[in-house]
Backbone as JSON, one array per atom type, in Angstrom:
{
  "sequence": "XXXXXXXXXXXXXXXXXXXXXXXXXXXXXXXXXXXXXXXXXXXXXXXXXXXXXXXXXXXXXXXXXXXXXXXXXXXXXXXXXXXXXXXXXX",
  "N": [[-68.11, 31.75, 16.31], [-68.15, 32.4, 19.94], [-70.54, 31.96, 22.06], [-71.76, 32.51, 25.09], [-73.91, 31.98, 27.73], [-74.67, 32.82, 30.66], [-75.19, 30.95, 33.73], [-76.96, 30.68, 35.08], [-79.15, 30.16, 38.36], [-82.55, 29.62, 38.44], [-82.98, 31.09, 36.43], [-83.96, 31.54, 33.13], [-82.92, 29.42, 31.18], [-82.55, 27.29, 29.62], [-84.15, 27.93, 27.49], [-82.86, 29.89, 26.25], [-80.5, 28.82, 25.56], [-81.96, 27.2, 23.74], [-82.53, 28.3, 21.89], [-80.14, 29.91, 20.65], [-79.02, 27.3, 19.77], [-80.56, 26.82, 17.44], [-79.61, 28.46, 16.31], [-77.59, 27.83, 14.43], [-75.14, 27.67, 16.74], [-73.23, 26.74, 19.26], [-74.09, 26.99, 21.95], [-72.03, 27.97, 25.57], [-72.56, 27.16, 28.65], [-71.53, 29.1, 31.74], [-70.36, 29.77, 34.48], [-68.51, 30.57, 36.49], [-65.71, 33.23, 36.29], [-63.65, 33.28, 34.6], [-64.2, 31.84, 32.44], [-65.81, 33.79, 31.07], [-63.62, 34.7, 29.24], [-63.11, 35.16, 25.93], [-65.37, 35.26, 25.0], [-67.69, 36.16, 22.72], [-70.31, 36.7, 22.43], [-72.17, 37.47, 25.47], [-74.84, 36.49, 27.22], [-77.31, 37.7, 29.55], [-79.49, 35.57, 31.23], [-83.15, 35.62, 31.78], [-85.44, 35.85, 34.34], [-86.27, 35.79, 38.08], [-85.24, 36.83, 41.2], [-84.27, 39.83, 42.2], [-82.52, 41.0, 44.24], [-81.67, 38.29, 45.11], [-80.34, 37.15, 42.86], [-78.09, 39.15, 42.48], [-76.75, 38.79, 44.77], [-75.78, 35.82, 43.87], [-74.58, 36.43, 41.52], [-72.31, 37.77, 42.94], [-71.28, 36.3, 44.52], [-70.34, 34.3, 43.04], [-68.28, 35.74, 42.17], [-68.83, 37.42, 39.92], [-69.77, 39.46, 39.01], [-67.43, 41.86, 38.75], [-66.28, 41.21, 36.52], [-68.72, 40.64, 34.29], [-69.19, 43.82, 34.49], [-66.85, 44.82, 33.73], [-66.45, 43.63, 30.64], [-68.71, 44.11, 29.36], [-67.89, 47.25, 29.54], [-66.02, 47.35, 27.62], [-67.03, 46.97, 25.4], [-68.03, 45.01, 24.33], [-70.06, 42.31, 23.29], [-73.69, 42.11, 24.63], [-76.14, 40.56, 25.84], [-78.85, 41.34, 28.28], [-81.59, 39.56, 29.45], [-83.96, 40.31, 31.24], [-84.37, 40.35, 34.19], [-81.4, 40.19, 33.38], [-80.88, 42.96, 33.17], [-81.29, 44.55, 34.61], [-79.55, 43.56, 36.49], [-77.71, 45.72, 36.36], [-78.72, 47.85, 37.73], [-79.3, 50.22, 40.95], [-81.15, 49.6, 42.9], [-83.53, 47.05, 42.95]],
  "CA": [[-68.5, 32.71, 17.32], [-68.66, 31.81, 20.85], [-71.59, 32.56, 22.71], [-71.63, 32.03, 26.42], [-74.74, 31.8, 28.59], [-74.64, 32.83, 32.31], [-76.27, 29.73, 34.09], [-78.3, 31.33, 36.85], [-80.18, 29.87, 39.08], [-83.94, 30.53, 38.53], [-83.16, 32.05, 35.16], [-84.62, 30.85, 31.66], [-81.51, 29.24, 30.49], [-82.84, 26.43, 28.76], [-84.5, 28.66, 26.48], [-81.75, 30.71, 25.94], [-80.08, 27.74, 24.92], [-82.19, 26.41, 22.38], [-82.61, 29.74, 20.77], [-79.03, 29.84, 20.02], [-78.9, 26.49, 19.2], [-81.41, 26.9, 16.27], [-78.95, 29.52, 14.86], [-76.9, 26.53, 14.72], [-74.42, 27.87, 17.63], [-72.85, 25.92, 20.32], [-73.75, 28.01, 23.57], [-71.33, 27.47, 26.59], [-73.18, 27.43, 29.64], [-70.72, 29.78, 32.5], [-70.48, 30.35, 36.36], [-66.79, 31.56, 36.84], [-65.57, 34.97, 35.57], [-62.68, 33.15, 33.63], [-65.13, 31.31, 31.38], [-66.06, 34.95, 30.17], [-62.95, 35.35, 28.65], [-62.58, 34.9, 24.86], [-66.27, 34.96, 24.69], [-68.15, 36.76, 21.93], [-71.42, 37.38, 22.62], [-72.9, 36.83, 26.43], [-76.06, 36.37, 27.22], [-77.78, 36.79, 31.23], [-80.87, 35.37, 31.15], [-84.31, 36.23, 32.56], [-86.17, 35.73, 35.46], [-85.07, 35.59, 39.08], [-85.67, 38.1, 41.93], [-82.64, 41.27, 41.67], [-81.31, 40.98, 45.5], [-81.1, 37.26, 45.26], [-79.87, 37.25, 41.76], [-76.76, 40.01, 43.04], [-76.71, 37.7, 45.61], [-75.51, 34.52, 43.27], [-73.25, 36.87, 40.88], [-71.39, 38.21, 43.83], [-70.94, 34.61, 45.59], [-69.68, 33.47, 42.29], [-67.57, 36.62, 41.59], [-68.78, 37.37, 38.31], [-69.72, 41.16, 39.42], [-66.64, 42.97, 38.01], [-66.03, 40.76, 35.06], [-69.41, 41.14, 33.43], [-68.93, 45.02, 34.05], [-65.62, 44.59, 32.4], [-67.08, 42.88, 29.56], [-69.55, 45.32, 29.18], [-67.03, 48.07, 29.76], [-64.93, 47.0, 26.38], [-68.13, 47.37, 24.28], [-68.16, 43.62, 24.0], [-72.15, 42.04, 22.91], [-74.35, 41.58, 25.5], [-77.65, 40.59, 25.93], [-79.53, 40.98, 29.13], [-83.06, 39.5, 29.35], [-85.27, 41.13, 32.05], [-83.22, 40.45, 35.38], [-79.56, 40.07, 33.13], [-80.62, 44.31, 32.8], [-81.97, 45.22, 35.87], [-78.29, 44.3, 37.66], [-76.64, 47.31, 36.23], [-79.24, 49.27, 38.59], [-78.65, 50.25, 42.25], [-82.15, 48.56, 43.16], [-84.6, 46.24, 41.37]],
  "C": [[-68.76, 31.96, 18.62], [-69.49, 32.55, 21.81], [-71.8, 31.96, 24.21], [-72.77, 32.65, 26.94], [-74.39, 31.89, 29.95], [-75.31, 31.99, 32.84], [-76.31, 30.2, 35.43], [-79.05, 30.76, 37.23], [-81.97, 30.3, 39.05], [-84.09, 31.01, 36.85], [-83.38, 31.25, 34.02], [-83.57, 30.33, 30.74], [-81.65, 28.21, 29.57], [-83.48, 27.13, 27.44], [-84.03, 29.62, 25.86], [-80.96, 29.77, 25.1], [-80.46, 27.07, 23.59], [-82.24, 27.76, 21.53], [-81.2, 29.78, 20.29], [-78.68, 28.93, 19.93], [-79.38, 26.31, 17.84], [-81.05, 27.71, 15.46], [-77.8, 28.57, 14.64], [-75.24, 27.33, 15.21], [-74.45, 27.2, 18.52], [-72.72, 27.0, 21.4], [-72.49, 27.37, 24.56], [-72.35, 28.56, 27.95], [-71.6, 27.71, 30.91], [-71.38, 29.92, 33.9], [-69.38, 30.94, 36.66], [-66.47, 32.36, 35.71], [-63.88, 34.25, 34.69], [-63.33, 32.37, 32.81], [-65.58, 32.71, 30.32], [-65.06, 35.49, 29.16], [-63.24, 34.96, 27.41], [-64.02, 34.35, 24.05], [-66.92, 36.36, 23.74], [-69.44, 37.23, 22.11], [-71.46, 36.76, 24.31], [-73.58, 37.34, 26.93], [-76.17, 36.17, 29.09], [-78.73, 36.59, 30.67], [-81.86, 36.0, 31.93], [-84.93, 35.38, 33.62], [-85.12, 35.29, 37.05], [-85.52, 36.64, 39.7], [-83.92, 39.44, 42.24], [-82.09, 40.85, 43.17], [-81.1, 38.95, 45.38], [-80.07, 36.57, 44.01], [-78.2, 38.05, 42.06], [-76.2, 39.25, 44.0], [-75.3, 36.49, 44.97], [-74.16, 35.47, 42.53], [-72.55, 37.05, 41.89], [-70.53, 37.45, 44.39], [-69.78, 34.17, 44.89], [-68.2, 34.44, 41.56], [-67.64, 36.85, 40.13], [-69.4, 38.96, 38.1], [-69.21, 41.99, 38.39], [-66.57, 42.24, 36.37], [-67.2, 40.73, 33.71], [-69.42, 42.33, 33.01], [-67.87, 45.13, 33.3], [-65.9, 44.85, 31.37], [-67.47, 43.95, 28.75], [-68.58, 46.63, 28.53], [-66.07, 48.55, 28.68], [-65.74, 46.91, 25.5], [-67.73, 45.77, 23.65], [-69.87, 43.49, 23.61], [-72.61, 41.64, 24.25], [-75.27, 41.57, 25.72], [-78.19, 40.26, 27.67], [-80.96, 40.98, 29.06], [-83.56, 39.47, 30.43], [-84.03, 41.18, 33.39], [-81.65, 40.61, 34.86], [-79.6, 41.97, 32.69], [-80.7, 44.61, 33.71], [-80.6, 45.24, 36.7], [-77.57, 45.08, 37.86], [-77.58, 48.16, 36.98], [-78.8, 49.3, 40.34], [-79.89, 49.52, 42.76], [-83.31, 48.49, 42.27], [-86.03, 46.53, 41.97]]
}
């Protein structure tokens, strides 16, 4: 299974990390929207403020391709800010 981690700025990624390390899974830590492909579960992490957070996805173009993702009833876990970006404001 590959499990890919969004590596956000600000966001709790190290602890995202070991948690799915301890299920003995090899996370892949992601920033570009072609890293998402052929990924099985992915994970945003938490913490982070929502306009500067929209901010960073947008920069990095990773916007449409998480909705995608999403979109194809793929797994996805958002923890606290990786939910809040599907809203119009945080």
């Amino acid at each position: 299974m590959r499990v890919s981690i969004v590596n956000t700025p600000g966001g709790n990624v190290g602890s995202i990390k070991s948690w799915i390390e301890r299920s003995n899974l090899k996370p892949v830590l992601i920033t570009k929207p072609c890293e998402i492909d052929n990924t099985d579960l992915l994970i945003f992490p938490g913490n982070g403020t929502f306009n500067a957070t929209l901010k960073w996805i947008n920069q990095n173009g990773l916007s449409e391709k998480i909705k995608n993702y999403i979109l194809n009833n793929n797994y996805y876990i958002g923890i606290c800010i990786g939910m809040h970006i599907f809203f119009e404001q945080g």
